[in-house]
Short mmCIF file of C-alpha atoms in Angstrom, two decimals:
data_model
loop_
_atom_site.label_atom_id
_atom_site.label_comp_id
_atom_site.label_asym_id
_atom_site.label_seq_id
_atom_site.Cartn_x
_atom_site.Cartn_y
_atom_site.Cartn_z
CA UNK A 873 -22.57 -15.58 1.68
CA UNK A 874 -20.99 -12.38 0.42
CA UNK A 875 -21.08 -8.87 1.77
CA UNK A 876 -19.86 -5.80 -0.05
CA UNK A 877 -20.52 -2.10 0.23
CA UNK A 878 -19.97 0.21 -2.69
CA UNK A 879 -20.34 3.94 -2.14
CA UNK A 880 -22.53 5.02 -5.03
CA UNK A 881 -22.79 8.68 -4.19
CA UNK A 882 -24.12 8.06 -0.70
CA UNK A 883 -23.10 10.22 2.24
CA UNK A 884 -20.87 8.78 4.93
CA UNK A 885 -23.81 8.60 7.35
CA UNK A 886 -25.93 6.74 4.76
CA UNK A 887 -23.09 4.28 4.15
CA UNK A 888 -22.71 3.59 7.83
CA UNK A 889 -26.44 2.98 8.27
CA UNK A 890 -26.40 0.65 5.24
CA UNK A 891 -23.37 -1.16 6.58
CA UNK A 892 -24.93 -1.66 10.01
CA UNK A 893 -28.21 -3.01 8.63
CA UNK A 894 -26.57 -5.46 6.23
CA UNK A 895 -23.85 -6.66 8.58
CA UNK A 896 -26.31 -7.38 11.36
CA UNK A 897 -28.62 -9.19 8.94
CA UNK A 898 -25.64 -11.31 7.98
CA UNK A 899 -24.58 -11.98 11.57
CA UNK A 900 -28.09 -13.05 12.49
CA UNK A 901 -27.94 -15.79 9.85
CA UNK A 902 -24.42 -17.16 10.31
CA UNK A 903 -21.81 -17.72 12.97
CA UNK A 904 -18.59 -15.86 12.31
CA UNK A 905 -15.44 -17.56 13.53
CA UNK A 906 -11.75 -17.09 13.00
CA UNK A 907 -11.03 -14.69 10.11
CA UNK A 908 -8.55 -15.50 7.35
CA UNK A 909 -7.12 -12.67 5.29
CA UNK A 910 -6.28 -12.82 1.60
CA UNK A 911 -5.11 -9.26 0.89
CA UNK A 912 -2.78 -7.03 2.90
CA UNK A 913 -5.25 -4.06 2.89
CA UNK A 914 -7.43 -6.27 5.13
CA UNK A 915 -4.80 -6.12 7.89
CA UNK A 916 -5.13 -2.52 9.19
CA UNK A 917 -8.75 -2.70 10.48
CA UNK A 918 -8.15 -5.64 12.85
CA UNK A 919 -4.90 -4.00 13.98
CA UNK A 920 -6.68 -0.72 14.74
CA UNK A 921 -9.19 -2.71 16.80
CA UNK A 922 -6.49 -4.70 18.64
CA UNK A 923 -7.67 -7.98 17.11
CA UNK A 924 -4.52 -9.38 15.50
CA UNK A 925 -4.91 -12.56 17.54
CA UNK A 926 -8.25 -13.24 15.86
CA UNK A 927 -6.52 -13.62 12.49
CA UNK A 928 -5.60 -17.28 12.15
CA UNK A 929 -4.38 -17.55 8.57
CA UNK A 930 -3.12 -15.54 5.61
CA UNK A 931 -3.54 -16.77 2.04
CA UNK A 932 -0.86 -15.08 -0.04
CA UNK A 933 2.81 -14.16 -0.31
CA UNK A 934 4.13 -13.46 3.22
CA UNK A 935 6.75 -11.09 1.78
CA UNK A 936 3.91 -8.69 1.01
CA UNK A 937 2.93 -8.37 4.68
CA UNK A 938 4.38 -5.26 6.33
CA UNK A 939 2.86 -5.62 9.80
CA UNK A 940 5.73 -6.43 12.19
CA UNK A 941 3.35 -8.17 14.59
CA UNK A 942 1.76 -10.37 11.94
CA UNK A 943 5.23 -11.24 10.68
CA UNK A 944 6.12 -12.25 14.22
CA UNK A 945 2.99 -14.37 14.52
CA UNK A 946 3.81 -16.14 11.26
CA UNK A 947 7.59 -16.49 11.52
CA UNK A 948 8.29 -16.83 15.23
CA UNK A 949 5.14 -17.93 17.05
CA UNK A 950 3.80 -19.92 14.11
CA UNK A 951 0.33 -18.93 15.36
CA UNK A 952 -0.58 -17.45 11.97
CA UNK A 953 -0.84 -20.09 9.26
CA UNK A 954 0.41 -19.01 5.85
CA UNK A 955 -1.00 -20.65 2.73
CA UNK A 956 1.52 -19.95 -0.02
CA UNK A 957 3.70 -22.00 -2.35
CA UNK A 958 6.81 -19.98 -3.27
CA UNK A 959 8.08 -22.68 -5.61
CA UNK A 960 4.88 -22.44 -7.67
CA UNK A 961 3.22 -19.19 -6.54
CA UNK A 962 0.81 -18.95 -9.50
CA UNK A 963 -0.56 -22.48 -9.11
CA UNK A 964 -4.12 -21.81 -7.98
CA UNK A 965 -4.83 -25.55 -7.73
CA UNK A 966 -2.33 -25.92 -4.90
CA UNK A 967 -3.71 -22.88 -3.09
CA UNK A 968 -7.32 -24.03 -3.53
CA UNK A 969 -6.52 -27.50 -2.18
CA UNK A 970 -4.65 -26.08 0.82
CA UNK A 971 -7.46 -23.61 1.50
CA UNK A 972 -10.08 -26.38 1.35
CA UNK A 973 -8.03 -28.42 3.83
CA UNK A 974 -7.72 -25.42 6.13
CA UNK A 975 -11.48 -24.82 6.07
CA UNK A 976 -12.13 -28.47 6.79
CA UNK A 977 -9.79 -28.38 9.79
CA UNK A 978 -11.23 -25.06 10.98
CA UNK A 979 -15.03 -25.35 10.61
CA UNK A 980 -15.67 -21.96 12.22
CA UNK A 981 -13.22 -20.06 9.98
CA UNK A 982 -14.36 -17.41 7.54
CA UNK A 983 -12.27 -16.04 4.70
CA UNK A 984 -12.08 -12.34 3.95
CA UNK A 985 -12.07 -12.50 0.16
CA UNK A 986 -11.55 -9.74 -2.37
CA UNK A 987 -14.35 -7.65 -3.90
CA UNK A 988 -15.77 -10.55 -5.93
CA UNK A 989 -15.62 -13.20 -3.23
CA UNK A 990 -14.79 -16.77 -4.17
CA UNK A 991 -16.55 -19.43 -6.23
CA UNK A 992 -15.65 -22.27 -3.87
CA UNK A 993 -17.11 -22.43 -0.37
CA UNK A 994 -19.02 -19.20 -0.97
CA UNK A 995 -20.80 -19.55 2.35
CA UNK A 996 -17.44 -19.38 4.13
CA UNK A 997 -16.28 -16.24 2.33
CA UNK A 998 -17.02 -12.59 3.01
CA UNK A 999 -16.31 -10.26 0.10
CA UNK A 1000 -14.45 -7.18 1.35
CA UNK A 1001 -14.83 -4.48 -1.30
CA UNK A 1002 -12.90 -1.67 0.37
CA UNK A 1003 -10.59 -1.61 -2.65
CA UNK A 1004 -13.51 -0.44 -4.77
CA UNK A 1005 -13.89 2.78 -2.85
CA UNK A 1006 -12.55 5.85 -4.60
CA UNK A 1007 -11.43 7.90 -1.62
CA UNK A 1008 -9.22 7.23 1.38
CA UNK A 1009 -11.93 8.38 3.77
CA UNK A 1010 -14.48 5.92 2.36
CA UNK A 1011 -11.92 3.11 2.43
CA UNK A 1012 -11.15 3.78 6.09
CA UNK A 1013 -14.84 3.58 6.98
CA UNK A 1014 -14.71 -0.15 6.28
CA UNK A 1015 -13.39 -0.52 9.80
CA UNK A 1016 -17.10 -0.62 10.69
CA UNK A 1017 -17.52 -3.97 8.94
CA UNK A 1018 -14.65 -5.52 10.89
CA UNK A 1019 -15.88 -3.91 14.11
CA UNK A 1020 -19.31 -5.51 13.70
CA UNK A 1021 -17.68 -8.93 13.38
CA UNK A 1022 -15.79 -8.39 16.63
CA UNK A 1023 -18.68 -6.62 18.41
CA UNK A 1024 -16.57 -3.46 18.71
CA UNK A 1025 -18.79 -0.89 17.01
CA UNK A 1026 -18.37 1.62 19.82
CA UNK A 1027 -14.60 1.41 19.61
CA UNK A 1028 -14.69 1.79 15.83
CA UNK A 1029 -16.90 4.87 16.11
CA UNK A 1030 -14.35 6.46 18.46
CA UNK A 1031 -11.48 5.66 16.09
CA UNK A 1032 -13.39 7.07 13.12
CA UNK A 1033 -14.32 10.24 15.01
CA UNK A 1034 -10.75 10.86 16.23
CA UNK A 1035 -9.29 10.25 12.78
CA UNK A 1036 -11.88 12.52 11.16
CA UNK A 1037 -11.07 15.21 13.70
CA UNK A 1038 -7.39 15.22 12.78
CA UNK A 1039 -8.23 15.07 9.08
CA UNK A 1040 -10.61 18.02 9.36
CA UNK A 1041 -7.99 19.93 11.33
CA UNK A 1042 -5.42 19.73 8.52
CA UNK A 1043 -8.09 20.68 5.97
CA UNK A 1044 -8.98 23.80 7.94
CA UNK A 1045 -5.32 24.73 8.31
CA UNK A 1046 -4.77 24.37 4.56
CA UNK A 1047 -7.93 26.37 3.82
CA UNK A 1048 -6.74 29.18 6.08
CA UNK A 1049 -3.29 29.27 4.51
CA UNK A 1050 -4.61 29.31 0.94
CA UNK A 1051 -7.68 31.55 1.40
CA UNK A 1052 -6.00 34.56 -0.19
CA UNK A 1053 -3.38 32.74 -2.24
CA UNK A 1054 -3.63 33.38 -6.00
CA UNK A 1055 -4.20 30.23 -8.02
CA UNK A 1056 -0.93 30.63 -9.91
CA UNK A 1057 1.03 30.66 -6.64
CA UNK A 1058 -0.29 27.29 -5.49
CA UNK A 1059 2.08 24.35 -6.01
CA UNK A 1060 1.26 21.77 -8.64
CA UNK A 1061 1.66 18.07 -7.84
CA UNK A 1062 2.45 15.39 -10.42
CA UNK A 1063 1.27 11.95 -9.26
CA UNK A 1064 2.67 9.44 -11.74
CA UNK A 1065 4.43 6.12 -12.13
CA UNK A 1066 6.03 4.21 -15.01
CA UNK A 1067 5.05 0.66 -16.01
CA UNK A 1068 7.31 -1.34 -18.29
CA UNK A 1069 5.58 -2.32 -21.48
CA UNK A 1070 2.72 0.15 -21.04
CA UNK A 1071 3.94 3.64 -20.23
CA UNK A 1072 3.21 6.34 -17.70
CA UNK A 1073 0.18 6.17 -15.43
CA UNK A 1074 -0.73 9.67 -14.27
CA UNK A 1075 -3.46 10.87 -11.93
CA UNK A 1076 -6.90 11.37 -13.46
CA UNK A 1077 -9.01 13.82 -11.44
CA UNK A 1078 -12.17 14.96 -13.23
CA UNK A 1079 -13.65 15.50 -9.74
CA UNK A 1080 -12.09 15.90 -6.29
CA UNK A 1081 -13.30 12.45 -5.21
CA UNK A 1082 -12.27 10.47 -8.30
CA UNK A 1083 -9.40 8.85 -6.38
CA UNK A 1084 -7.49 9.27 -3.14
CA UNK A 1085 -4.77 11.41 -4.73
CA UNK A 1086 -7.43 13.80 -6.05
CA UNK A 1087 -8.96 13.84 -2.58
CA UNK A 1088 -5.65 14.74 -0.93
CA UNK A 1089 -4.94 17.55 -3.39
CA UNK A 1090 -8.39 19.00 -2.74
CA UNK A 1091 -7.93 18.57 1.00
CA UNK A 1092 -4.64 20.49 1.00
CA UNK A 1093 -5.75 23.25 -1.36
CA UNK A 1094 -3.22 22.49 -4.07
CA UNK A 1095 -3.18 21.76 -7.80
CA UNK A 1096 -2.78 18.28 -9.25
CA UNK A 1097 -1.89 17.32 -12.81
CA UNK A 1098 -4.82 15.42 -14.33
CA UNK A 1099 -4.84 13.48 -17.59
CA UNK A 1100 -7.21 14.98 -20.15
CA UNK A 1101 -10.04 12.63 -21.03
CA UNK A 1102 -9.03 10.28 -23.83
CA UNK A 1103 -5.33 11.09 -23.83
CA UNK A 1104 -3.05 8.05 -24.03
CA UNK A 1105 -3.64 4.37 -24.72
CA UNK A 1106 -6.11 2.29 -22.73
CA UNK A 1107 -6.08 -1.38 -21.73
CA UNK A 1108 -8.88 -3.35 -20.11
CA UNK A 1109 -6.93 -6.40 -18.86
CA UNK A 1110 -10.10 -8.46 -19.21
CA UNK A 1111 -12.28 -6.20 -17.06
CA UNK A 1112 -14.76 -3.40 -17.66
CA UNK A 1113 -12.28 -0.84 -16.35
CA UNK A 1114 -9.96 1.00 -18.70
CA UNK A 1115 -6.40 1.67 -17.57
CA UNK A 1116 -4.69 4.54 -19.34
CA UNK A 1117 -0.99 5.02 -20.08
CA UNK A 1118 0.92 7.86 -21.70
CA UNK A 1119 3.93 7.75 -23.98
CA UNK A 1120 7.14 9.53 -23.01
CA UNK A 1121 6.22 12.43 -25.27
CA UNK A 1122 2.71 12.76 -23.83
CA UNK A 1123 4.03 12.51 -20.30
CA UNK A 1124 6.61 15.21 -20.88
CA UNK A 1125 3.97 17.56 -22.21
CA UNK A 1126 1.61 17.15 -19.27
CA UNK A 1127 4.01 16.81 -16.35
CA UNK A 1128 7.20 18.76 -17.02
CA UNK A 1129 6.13 21.95 -15.20
CA UNK A 1130 4.87 20.37 -11.96
CA UNK A 1131 6.54 21.70 -8.81
CA UNK A 1132 6.83 18.33 -7.12
CA UNK A 1133 6.36 14.71 -8.13
CA UNK A 1134 4.89 11.92 -6.01
CA UNK A 1135 5.95 8.57 -7.46
CA UNK A 1136 3.80 5.87 -5.74
CA UNK A 1137 6.26 3.00 -6.10
CA UNK A 1138 9.82 1.92 -5.37
CA UNK A 1139 11.08 2.03 -8.98
CA UNK A 1140 11.85 5.72 -9.58
CA UNK A 1141 15.65 5.48 -9.52
CA UNK A 1142 15.61 2.49 -11.88
CA UNK A 1143 13.32 4.32 -14.28
CA UNK A 1144 15.44 7.46 -14.01
CA UNK A 1145 18.56 5.48 -14.95
CA UNK A 1146 16.75 4.28 -18.08
CA UNK A 1147 15.07 7.59 -19.00
CA UNK A 1148 17.49 10.20 -17.66
CA UNK A 1149 17.39 12.40 -20.76
CA UNK A 1150 13.58 12.55 -20.62
CA UNK A 1151 13.21 13.06 -16.86
CA UNK A 1152 15.91 15.72 -16.62
CA UNK A 1153 13.49 17.99 -18.46
CA UNK A 1154 11.03 17.89 -15.54
CA UNK A 1155 11.03 20.81 -13.12
CA UNK A 1156 10.50 18.49 -10.14
CA UNK A 1157 13.55 16.43 -11.11
CA UNK A 1158 15.70 19.51 -11.68
CA UNK A 1159 14.79 20.80 -8.22
CA UNK A 1160 15.06 17.33 -6.61
CA UNK A 1161 11.43 17.47 -5.52
CA UNK A 1162 10.58 13.82 -6.23
CA UNK A 1163 9.05 11.66 -3.50
CA UNK A 1164 8.22 7.97 -3.51
CA UNK A 1165 6.04 6.06 -1.01
CA UNK A 1166 8.76 4.12 0.82
CA UNK A 1167 8.80 6.31 3.90
CA UNK A 1168 7.78 3.30 6.00
CA UNK A 1169 9.23 0.53 3.85
CA UNK A 1170 8.65 -1.23 0.56
CA UNK A 1171 5.07 -2.49 0.98
CA UNK A 1172 3.65 -0.48 3.90
CA UNK A 1173 2.02 2.03 1.53
CA UNK A 1174 -0.42 -0.71 0.52
CA UNK A 1175 -1.09 -1.76 4.13
CA UNK A 1176 -0.44 0.40 7.22
CA UNK A 1177 -1.04 3.59 5.25
CA UNK A 1178 -4.69 2.62 4.97
CA UNK A 1179 -5.00 2.90 8.76
CA UNK A 1180 -3.89 6.53 8.81
CA UNK A 1181 -5.33 8.56 5.95
CA UNK A 1182 -5.19 11.55 8.28
CA UNK A 1183 -1.39 11.26 8.51
CA UNK A 1184 -1.11 10.97 4.71
CA UNK A 1185 -3.12 14.19 4.45
CA UNK A 1186 -0.73 15.89 6.88
CA UNK A 1187 2.17 14.65 4.73
CA UNK A 1188 0.67 16.01 1.51
CA UNK A 1189 -0.17 19.37 3.09
CA UNK A 1190 3.38 19.62 4.43
CA UNK A 1191 4.84 18.81 1.00
CA UNK A 1192 2.89 21.58 -0.73
CA UNK A 1193 3.55 24.12 2.02
CA UNK A 1194 0.00 24.20 3.37
CA UNK A 1195 0.56 22.57 6.75
CA UNK A 1196 0.71 24.32 10.08
CA UNK A 1197 4.19 25.97 10.17
CA UNK A 1198 4.16 26.42 13.94
CA UNK A 1199 5.85 24.02 16.36
CA UNK A 1200 5.52 21.13 16.62
CA UNK A 1201 5.93 20.89 12.84
CA UNK A 1202 4.61 17.69 11.29
CA UNK A 1203 7.31 15.26 10.19
CA UNK A 1204 6.60 13.47 6.92
CA UNK A 1205 5.97 9.78 7.45
CA UNK A 1206 4.98 8.28 4.10
CA UNK A 1207 6.63 10.32 1.33
CA UNK A 1208 10.42 9.95 0.99
CA UNK A 1209 12.60 12.33 -0.99
CA UNK A 1210 14.38 9.92 -3.35
CA UNK A 1211 17.50 12.11 -3.44
CA UNK A 1212 18.03 12.91 0.21
CA UNK A 1213 16.24 10.37 2.41
CA UNK A 1214 16.73 6.67 3.10
CA UNK A 1215 14.00 4.06 2.72
CA UNK A 1216 12.09 3.89 5.99
CA UNK A 1217 10.90 0.95 8.04
CA UNK A 1218 8.33 0.09 10.67
CA UNK A 1219 9.57 -0.59 14.22
CA UNK A 1220 9.78 -4.19 15.42
CA UNK A 1221 6.79 -5.68 17.15
CA UNK A 1222 7.14 -5.61 20.93
CA UNK A 1223 5.89 -9.16 21.14
CA UNK A 1224 4.03 -10.71 22.68
CA UNK A 1225 2.36 -7.80 24.50
CA UNK A 1226 1.94 -5.54 21.44
CA UNK A 1227 0.12 -8.23 19.46
CA UNK A 1228 -3.00 -7.72 21.56
CA UNK A 1229 -2.75 -3.92 21.55
CA UNK A 1230 -4.41 -1.47 19.19
CA UNK A 1231 -2.39 0.03 16.35
CA UNK A 1232 -1.72 3.72 16.99
CA UNK A 1233 -0.38 5.65 13.97
CA UNK A 1234 2.75 7.71 14.52
CA UNK A 1235 2.75 11.43 13.75
CA UNK A 1236 -1.05 11.48 14.05
CA UNK A 1237 -1.28 14.92 15.61
CA UNK A 1238 -2.74 18.08 14.10
CA UNK A 1239 -2.63 21.48 15.81
CA UNK A 1240 -5.18 24.06 14.63
CA UNK A 1241 -3.50 27.03 13.04
CA UNK A 1242 -6.08 29.38 14.54
CA UNK A 1243 -8.64 28.94 17.26
CA UNK A 1244 -11.33 29.59 14.68
CA UNK A 1245 -9.78 28.20 11.52
CA UNK A 1246 -11.25 28.50 8.04
CA UNK A 1247 -14.28 26.35 7.20
CA UNK A 1248 -13.79 23.00 5.55
CA UNK A 1249 -13.80 22.79 1.75
CA UNK A 1250 -17.38 22.34 0.57
CA UNK A 1251 -17.23 18.77 -0.77
CA UNK A 1252 -20.91 18.89 -1.72
CA UNK A 1253 -20.39 21.62 -4.28
CA UNK A 1254 -16.69 21.56 -5.19
CA UNK A 1255 -16.01 19.36 -8.20
CA UNK A 1256 -12.26 19.09 -7.76
CA UNK A 1257 -9.17 20.40 -6.16
CA UNK A 1258 -7.56 23.04 -8.27
CA UNK A 1259 -7.04 20.58 -11.08
CA UNK A 1260 -4.57 21.16 -13.89
CA UNK A 1261 -6.04 19.48 -17.03
CA UNK A 1262 -3.13 17.27 -17.97
CA UNK A 1263 -1.98 13.65 -17.52
CA UNK A 1264 -3.48 10.21 -16.57
CA UNK A 1265 -4.74 7.15 -14.78
CA UNK A 1266 -5.14 4.03 -12.77
CA UNK A 1267 -3.44 0.65 -13.17
CA UNK A 1268 -2.65 -2.71 -11.72
CA UNK A 1269 0.85 -4.02 -11.18
CA UNK A 1270 2.82 -6.86 -9.71
CA UNK A 1271 5.41 -5.59 -7.24
CA UNK A 1272 7.74 -8.32 -6.00
CA UNK A 1273 4.87 -10.78 -6.37
CA UNK A 1274 2.37 -8.49 -4.60
CA UNK A 1275 -0.61 -7.33 -6.64
CA UNK A 1276 -1.24 -3.66 -5.98
CA UNK A 1277 -4.24 -1.88 -7.45
CA UNK A 1278 -4.28 1.82 -8.16
CA UNK A 1279 -7.20 2.27 -5.79
CA UNK A 1280 -4.60 1.90 -3.03
CA UNK A 1281 -2.28 4.57 -4.41
#
């Protein structure tokens, strides 16, 4: 049986009602046992709910897992079974056989599959389609699905409400700070990454909710460079989705004047060494305003970050100068200046006690700038952040053997 929720223009309340009705219909027909994860973005919801112990297996490359506690469970306790064959990592036959054996030995286990589920043992798989959501807020709301499985809906509602409160706080602060700011004085963000063999993938924001980076720009009242429709070369990679890439010349034209550059990967310095002459023409490079997403380590951006979209918003607002300037000033957690800051890391798991505790994001505090701050941006009528009609798109990439989709950028 497969469950998936795709937000097709529904409100958050409508999505939650839909989720509740479908998940309870599912639970009334089947017994849900020990969950097995297959993608690292499936890790944050159980951690937020304090249910790491319920996860009994991980199907995938363990090097992609950032959670210190899950690493401890796999490497030290051996309580988390890992199904992976490093000597032949692309051999699906080996993985399928090992998975079938695991399911046979664990008759109550259920596998959290990707958006399309799995052909084999379909009745033992639950398709988790959070990666198909366009915005960070909608992706976070999938905690409700996991909560229903663990009978923790009340707890999930509290987590959602608290996170929304902090997120709304930073939006109001940004709105207050930019209310009278001329458009030309707002900073412009370039969100782009290079892919060998294809070119430059740059944000594409026809509307504020086209992707999470568009959402954050809108939230913080700033401009974002957006690829004009049809610019570049597209690839389908065997799917219905087109992935767009720009040449060096196209990228220079659309991104050279951006005030700061967010590079959502670990490869900036390598790319800079190869394309120094090109990149030295970018304002953000000249001013050393380039940030990658290794503030909490190499892979955490595609895992723990999904548990704290409110903190990412605080980071973005701070970067563009639209965060609360009063003490205590927010300290960036996710975006690392590639010139001045070291690669970050997550603290070790305080095992065994921490394994059963809920995950609490660091730096998750927002102080209202004014007692009666500006109203929230009107998402129902605003079509975008202040969007600069320039460069690009989404993509899929293998990073150290970990498949990372642009939806997680």
